[in-house]
Amino acid sequence: RAERLGRHPGARRVRRLYAAGTFDPESEGERELRALLADLAEHFAWGVTGVVPGVRFDAYDDLARLALEYDGERDHTAQRDVFADRSRELAIRAAGIEVIRITREMIRDEGALTLARIRAIRQQRIQDRERRPG
């Protein structure tokens, strides 16, 4: 949000704090996602920026070009947030990156299924990349 708010004084302060490493942006949901992915930890980097301009991935696997985004309920219910998420997702997909959106319920209620889905999509994307010429 700080990126979208541009020159707003509060947004500039938040960006400076992130850049200085003053605080960790990890949310409770991201911690739960990290715990779910413990067996895949070596494949995912956390809080990744610079792959797509202006986008921060909660978790990113460069080999599979797979991004995971934790969607908290309160952060993604406002119409402008939903629109911004979808616009950002179009840019991400245009860069050849698959995005899987993860919710609290997917972690807490369906953890094993969610992990199996992530593994399957990751493996398929790696296989697809290996088959492509060039």
JSON list of C-alpha atoms in Angstrom, two decimals:
[
{"chain": "A", "resi": 1, "resn": "ARG", "atom": "CA", "xyz": [0.00, 0.00, 0.00]},
{"chain": "A", "resi": 2, "resn": "ALA", "atom": "CA", "xyz": [2.88, 2.34, 0.75]},
{"chain": "A", "resi": 3, "resn": "GLU", "atom": "CA", "xyz": [4.08, 1.97, -2.84]},
{"chain": "A", "resi": 4, "resn": "ARG", "atom": "CA", "xyz": [0.64, 2.88, -4.21]},
{"chain": "A", "resi": 5, "resn": "LEU", "atom": "CA", "xyz": [0.35, 5.94, -1.99]},
{"chain": "A", "resi": 6, "resn": "GLY", "atom": "CA", "xyz": [3.43, 7.47, -3.58]},
{"chain": "A", "resi": 7, "resn": "ARG", "atom": "CA", "xyz": [4.45, 10.75, -1.95]},
{"chain": "A", "resi": 8, "resn": "HIS", "atom": "CA", "xyz": [2.14, 10.54, 1.04]},
{"chain": "A", "resi": 9, "resn": "PRO", "atom": "CA", "xyz": [4.32, 11.30, 4.13]},
{"chain": "A", "resi": 10, "resn": "GLY", "atom": "CA", "xyz": [3.21, 8.17, 6.00]},
{"chain": "A", "resi": 11, "resn": "ALA", "atom": "CA", "xyz": [3.85, 5.99, 2.96]},
{"chain": "A", "resi": 12, "resn": "ARG", "atom": "CA", "xyz": [7.34, 7.46, 2.54]},
{"chain": "A", "resi": 13, "resn": "ARG", "atom": "CA", "xyz": [8.08, 6.73, 6.20]},
{"chain": "A", "resi": 14, "resn": "VAL", "atom": "CA", "xyz": [6.92, 3.12, 5.89]},
{"chain": "A", "resi": 15, "resn": "ARG", "atom": "CA", "xyz": [9.09, 2.62, 2.77]},
{"chain": "A", "resi": 16, "resn": "ARG", "atom": "CA", "xyz": [12.12, 4.04, 4.62]},
{"chain": "A", "resi": 17, "resn": "LEU", "atom": "CA", "xyz": [11.53, 1.71, 7.57]},
{"chain": "A", "resi": 18, "resn": "TYR", "atom": "CA", "xyz": [11.31, -1.32, 5.26]},
{"chain": "A", "resi": 19, "resn": "ALA", "atom": "CA", "xyz": [14.42, -0.26, 3.35]},
{"chain": "A", "resi": 20, "resn": "ALA", "atom": "CA", "xyz": [16.36, 0.20, 6.60]},
{"chain": "A", "resi": 21, "resn": "GLY", "atom": "CA", "xyz": [15.30, -3.22, 7.85]},
{"chain": "A", "resi": 22, "resn": "THR", "atom": "CA", "xyz": [13.77, -1.60, 10.93]},
{"chain": "A", "resi": 23, "resn": "PHE", "atom": "CA", "xyz": [10.89, -4.02, 11.10]},
{"chain": "A", "resi": 24, "resn": "ASP", "atom": "CA", "xyz": [9.88, -7.31, 9.58]},
{"chain": "A", "resi": 25, "resn": "PRO", "atom": "CA", "xyz": [6.75, -7.09, 7.39]},
{"chain": "A", "resi": 26, "resn": "GLU", "atom": "CA", "xyz": [5.81, -10.67, 8.13]},
{"chain": "A", "resi": 27, "resn": "SER", "atom": "CA", "xyz": [2.23, -11.08, 9.31]},
{"chain": "A", "resi": 28, "resn": "GLU", "atom": "CA", "xyz": [0.75, -13.82, 11.45]},
{"chain": "A", "resi": 29, "resn": "GLY", "atom": "CA", "xyz": [-0.66, -15.37, 8.28]},
{"chain": "A", "resi": 30, "resn": "GLU", "atom": "CA", "xyz": [2.75, -15.31, 6.61]},
{"chain": "A", "resi": 31, "resn": "ARG", "atom": "CA", "xyz": [4.23, -17.05, 9.66]},
{"chain": "A", "resi": 32, "resn": "GLU", "atom": "CA", "xyz": [1.55, -19.74, 9.34]},
{"chain": "A", "resi": 33, "resn": "LEU", "atom": "CA", "xyz": [2.32, -20.05, 5.63]},
{"chain": "A", "resi": 34, "resn": "ARG", "atom": "CA", "xyz": [6.03, -20.40, 6.42]},
{"chain": "A", "resi": 35, "resn": "ALA", "atom": "CA", "xyz": [5.24, -23.18, 8.91]},
{"chain": "A", "resi": 36, "resn": "LEU", "atom": "CA", "xyz": [3.06, -24.97, 6.35]},
{"chain": "A", "resi": 37, "resn": "LEU", "atom": "CA", "xyz": [5.91, -24.84, 3.81]},
{"chain": "A", "resi": 38, "resn": "ALA", "atom": "CA", "xyz": [8.58, -26.10, 6.23]},
{"chain": "A", "resi": 39, "resn": "ASP", "atom": "CA", "xyz": [9.33, -29.13, 4.03]},
{"chain": "A", "resi": 40, "resn": "LEU", "atom": "CA", "xyz": [9.70, -26.86, 0.98]},
{"chain": "A", "resi": 41, "resn": "ALA", "atom": "CA", "xyz": [11.61, -24.09, 2.78]},
{"chain": "A", "resi": 42, "resn": "GLU", "atom": "CA", "xyz": [14.77, -24.54, 0.72]},
{"chain": "A", "resi": 43, "resn": "HIS", "atom": "CA", "xyz": [12.83, -23.73, -2.47]},
{"chain": "A", "resi": 44, "resn": "PHE", "atom": "CA", "xyz": [11.10, -20.53, -1.37]},
{"chain": "A", "resi": 45, "resn": "ALA", "atom": "CA", "xyz": [12.55, -17.13, -0.58]},
{"chain": "A", "resi": 46, "resn": "TRP", "atom": "CA", "xyz": [10.48, -14.83, 1.64]},
{"chain": "A", "resi": 47, "resn": "GLY", "atom": "CA", "xyz": [9.53, -11.20, 1.13]},
{"chain": "A", "resi": 48, "resn": "VAL", "atom": "CA", "xyz": [10.98, -11.13, -2.38]},
{"chain": "A", "resi": 49, "resn": "THR", "atom": "CA", "xyz": [11.06, -7.89, -4.35]},
{"chain": "A", "resi": 50, "resn": "GLY", "atom": "CA", "xyz": [12.63, -6.96, -7.68]},
{"chain": "A", "resi": 51, "resn": "VAL", "atom": "CA", "xyz": [11.29, -9.85, -9.77]},
{"chain": "A", "resi": 52, "resn": "VAL", "atom": "CA", "xyz": [8.34, -7.79, -11.02]},
{"chain": "A", "resi": 53, "resn": "PRO", "atom": "CA", "xyz": [8.69, -4.01, -10.56]},
{"chain": "A", "resi": 54, "resn": "GLY", "atom": "CA", "xyz": [6.70, -2.73, -7.59]},
{"chain": "A", "resi": 55, "resn": "VAL", "atom": "CA", "xyz": [5.65, -6.19, -6.40]},
{"chain": "A", "resi": 56, "resn": "ARG", "atom": "CA", "xyz": [6.60, -7.97, -3.16]},
{"chain": "A", "resi": 57, "resn": "PHE", "atom": "CA", "xyz": [5.96, -11.70, -2.98]},
{"chain": "A", "resi": 58, "resn": "ASP", "atom": "CA", "xyz": [5.27, -13.30, 0.39]},
{"chain": "A", "resi": 59, "resn": "ALA", "atom": "CA", "xyz": [7.08, -16.42, -0.88]},
{"chain": "A", "resi": 60, "resn": "TYR", "atom": "CA", "xyz": [8.76, -16.99, -4.24]},
{"chain": "A", "resi": 61, "resn": "ASP", "atom": "CA", "xyz": [10.34, -20.01, -5.93]},
{"chain": "A", "resi": 62, "resn": "ASP", "atom": "CA", "xyz": [12.56, -18.83, -8.79]},
{"chain": "A", "resi": 63, "resn": "LEU", "atom": "CA", "xyz": [13.08, -22.28, -10.30]},
{"chain": "A", "resi": 64, "resn": "ALA", "atom": "CA", "xyz": [9.32, -22.85, -10.67]},
{"chain": "A", "resi": 65, "resn": "ARG", "atom": "CA", "xyz": [8.56, -19.13, -11.13]},
{"chain": "A", "resi": 66, "resn": "LEU", "atom": "CA", "xyz": [5.88, -19.64, -8.52]},
{"chain": "A", "resi": 67, "resn": "ALA", "atom": "CA", "xyz": [4.70, -17.00, -6.04]},
{"chain": "A", "resi": 68, "resn": "LEU", "atom": "CA", "xyz": [2.60, -17.53, -2.95]},
{"chain": "A", "resi": 69, "resn": "GLU", "atom": "CA", "xyz": [0.51, -14.70, -1.54]},
{"chain": "A", "resi": 70, "resn": "TYR", "atom": "CA", "xyz": [-1.17, -14.85, 1.84]},
{"chain": "A", "resi": 71, "resn": "ASP", "atom": "CA", "xyz": [-4.54, -13.10, 1.66]},
{"chain": "A", "resi": 72, "resn": "GLY", "atom": "CA", "xyz": [-5.85, -11.95, 5.00]},
{"chain": "A", "resi": 73, "resn": "GLU", "atom": "CA", "xyz": [-9.58, -11.24, 5.10]},
{"chain": "A", "resi": 74, "resn": "ARG", "atom": "CA", "xyz": [-9.41, -7.65, 6.28]},
{"chain": "A", "resi": 75, "resn": "ASP", "atom": "CA", "xyz": [-6.65, -6.70, 3.86]},
{"chain": "A", "resi": 76, "resn": "HIS", "atom": "CA", "xyz": [-8.44, -7.83, 0.74]},
{"chain": "A", "resi": 77, "resn": "THR", "atom": "CA", "xyz": [-12.09, -6.98, 1.11]},
{"chain": "A", "resi": 78, "resn": "ALA", "atom": "CA", "xyz": [-12.10, -3.30, 0.08]},
{"chain": "A", "resi": 79, "resn": "GLN", "atom": "CA", "xyz": [-12.94, -2.90, -3.60]},
{"chain": "A", "resi": 80, "resn": "ARG", "atom": "CA", "xyz": [-9.78, -0.87, -4.29]},
{"chain": "A", "resi": 81, "resn": "ASP", "atom": "CA", "xyz": [-7.63, -3.61, -2.68]},
{"chain": "A", "resi": 82, "resn": "VAL", "atom": "CA", "xyz": [-9.28, -6.31, -4.78]},
{"chain": "A", "resi": 83, "resn": "PHE", "atom": "CA", "xyz": [-8.77, -4.22, -7.94]},
{"chain": "A", "resi": 84, "resn": "ALA", "atom": "CA", "xyz": [-5.12, -3.52, -7.04]},
{"chain": "A", "resi": 85, "resn": "ASP", "atom": "CA", "xyz": [-4.53, -7.23, -6.36]},
{"chain": "A", "resi": 86, "resn": "ARG", "atom": "CA", "xyz": [-6.01, -8.24, -9.71]},
{"chain": "A", "resi": 87, "resn": "SER", "atom": "CA", "xyz": [-4.05, -5.57, -11.61]},
{"chain": "A", "resi": 88, "resn": "ARG", "atom": "CA", "xyz": [-0.83, -6.65, -9.92]},
{"chain": "A", "resi": 89, "resn": "GLU", "atom": "CA", "xyz": [-1.66, -10.29, -10.68]},
{"chain": "A", "resi": 90, "resn": "LEU", "atom": "CA", "xyz": [-2.00, -9.50, -14.41]},
{"chain": "A", "resi": 91, "resn": "ALA", "atom": "CA", "xyz": [1.50, -7.97, -14.43]},
{"chain": "A", "resi": 92, "resn": "ILE", "atom": "CA", "xyz": [2.88, -10.97, -12.54]},
{"chain": "A", "resi": 93, "resn": "ARG", "atom": "CA", "xyz": [1.32, -13.46, -14.96]},
{"chain": "A", "resi": 94, "resn": "ALA", "atom": "CA", "xyz": [2.60, -11.43, -17.92]},
{"chain": "A", "resi": 95, "resn": "ALA", "atom": "CA", "xyz": [6.09, -11.97, -16.46]},
{"chain": "A", "resi": 96, "resn": "GLY", "atom": "CA", "xyz": [5.51, -15.75, -16.59]},
{"chain": "A", "resi": 97, "resn": "ILE", "atom": "CA", "xyz": [4.97, -16.21, -12.87]},
{"chain": "A", "resi": 98, "resn": "GLU", "atom": "CA", "xyz": [2.12, -18.27, -11.41]},
{"chain": "A", "resi": 99, "resn": "VAL", "atom": "CA", "xyz": [0.49, -16.89, -8.25]},
{"chain": "A", "resi": 100, "resn": "ILE", "atom": "CA", "xyz": [-1.25, -19.04, -5.68]},
{"chain": "A", "resi": 101, "resn": "ARG", "atom": "CA", "xyz": [-3.33, -17.09, -3.19]},
{"chain": "A", "resi": 102, "resn": "ILE", "atom": "CA", "xyz": [-3.46, -18.71, 0.24]},
{"chain": "A", "resi": 103, "resn": "THR", "atom": "CA", "xyz": [-6.06, -17.96, 2.93]},
{"chain": "A", "resi": 104, "resn": "ARG", "atom": "CA", "xyz": [-6.11, -18.75, 6.63]},
{"chain": "A", "resi": 105, "resn": "GLU", "atom": "CA", "xyz": [-8.69, -21.49, 6.02]},
{"chain": "A", "resi": 106, "resn": "MET", "atom": "CA", "xyz": [-6.47, -23.10, 3.39]},
{"chain": "A", "resi": 107, "resn": "ILE", "atom": "CA", "xyz": [-3.68, -23.33, 5.97]},
{"chain": "A", "resi": 108, "resn": "ARG", "atom": "CA", "xyz": [-5.64, -24.20, 9.11]},
{"chain": "A", "resi": 109, "resn": "ASP", "atom": "CA", "xyz": [-8.47, -26.35, 7.74]},
{"chain": "A", "resi": 110, "resn": "GLU", "atom": "CA", "xyz": [-6.97, -27.78, 4.57]},
{"chain": "A", "resi": 111, "resn": "GLY", "atom": "CA", "xyz": [-3.22, -27.69, 5.28]},
{"chain": "A", "resi": 112, "resn": "ALA", "atom": "CA", "xyz": [-2.34, -31.09, 3.83]},
{"chain": "A", "resi": 113, "resn": "LEU", "atom": "CA", "xyz": [-4.40, -30.47, 0.68]},
{"chain": "A", "resi": 114, "resn": "THR", "atom": "CA", "xyz": [-2.96, -26.99, 0.24]},
{"chain": "A", "resi": 115, "resn": "LEU", "atom": "CA", "xyz": [0.58, -28.28, 0.62]},
{"chain": "A", "resi": 116, "resn": "ALA", "atom": "CA", "xyz": [-0.10, -31.10, -1.87]},
{"chain": "A", "resi": 117, "resn": "ARG", "atom": "CA", "xyz": [-1.50, -28.56, -4.35]},
{"chain": "A", "resi": 118, "resn": "ILE", "atom": "CA", "xyz": [1.55, -26.32, -4.00]},
{"chain": "A", "resi": 119, "resn": "ARG", "atom": "CA", "xyz": [3.89, -29.29, -4.49]},
{"chain": "A", "resi": 120, "resn": "ALA", "atom": "CA", "xyz": [1.99, -30.47, -7.58]},
{"chain": "A", "resi": 121, "resn": "ILE", "atom": "CA", "xyz": [1.88, -27.03, -9.20]},
{"chain": "A", "resi": 122, "resn": "ARG", "atom": "CA", "xyz": [5.56, -26.44, -8.39]},
{"chain": "A", "resi": 123, "resn": "GLN", "atom": "CA", "xyz": [6.58, -29.77, -9.93]},
{"chain": "A", "resi": 124, "resn": "GLN", "atom": "CA", "xyz": [4.46, -29.21, -13.04]},
{"chain": "A", "resi": 125, "resn": "ARG", "atom": "CA", "xyz": [5.92, -25.73, -13.60]},
{"chain": "A", "resi": 126, "resn": "ILE", "atom": "CA", "xyz": [9.47, -27.06, -13.28]},
{"chain": "A", "resi": 127, "resn": "GLN", "atom": "CA", "xyz": [8.72, -29.85, -15.75]},
{"chain": "A", "resi": 128, "resn": "ASP", "atom": "CA", "xyz": [7.13, -27.38, -18.18]},
{"chain": "A", "resi": 129, "resn": "ARG", "atom": "CA", "xyz": [10.18, -25.11, -18.00]},
{"chain": "A", "resi": 130, "resn": "GLU", "atom": "CA", "xyz": [12.53, -28.04, -18.65]},
{"chain": "A", "resi": 131, "resn": "ARG", "atom": "CA", "xyz": [10.54, -29.05, -21.75]},
{"chain": "A", "resi": 132, "resn": "ARG", "atom": "CA", "xyz": [10.60, -25.56, -23.29]},
{"chain": "A", "resi": 133, "resn": "PRO", "atom": "CA", "xyz": [13.26, -25.03, -25.90]},
{"chain": "A", "resi": 134, "resn": "GLY", "atom": "CA", "xyz": [15.86, -22.33, -25.30]}
]
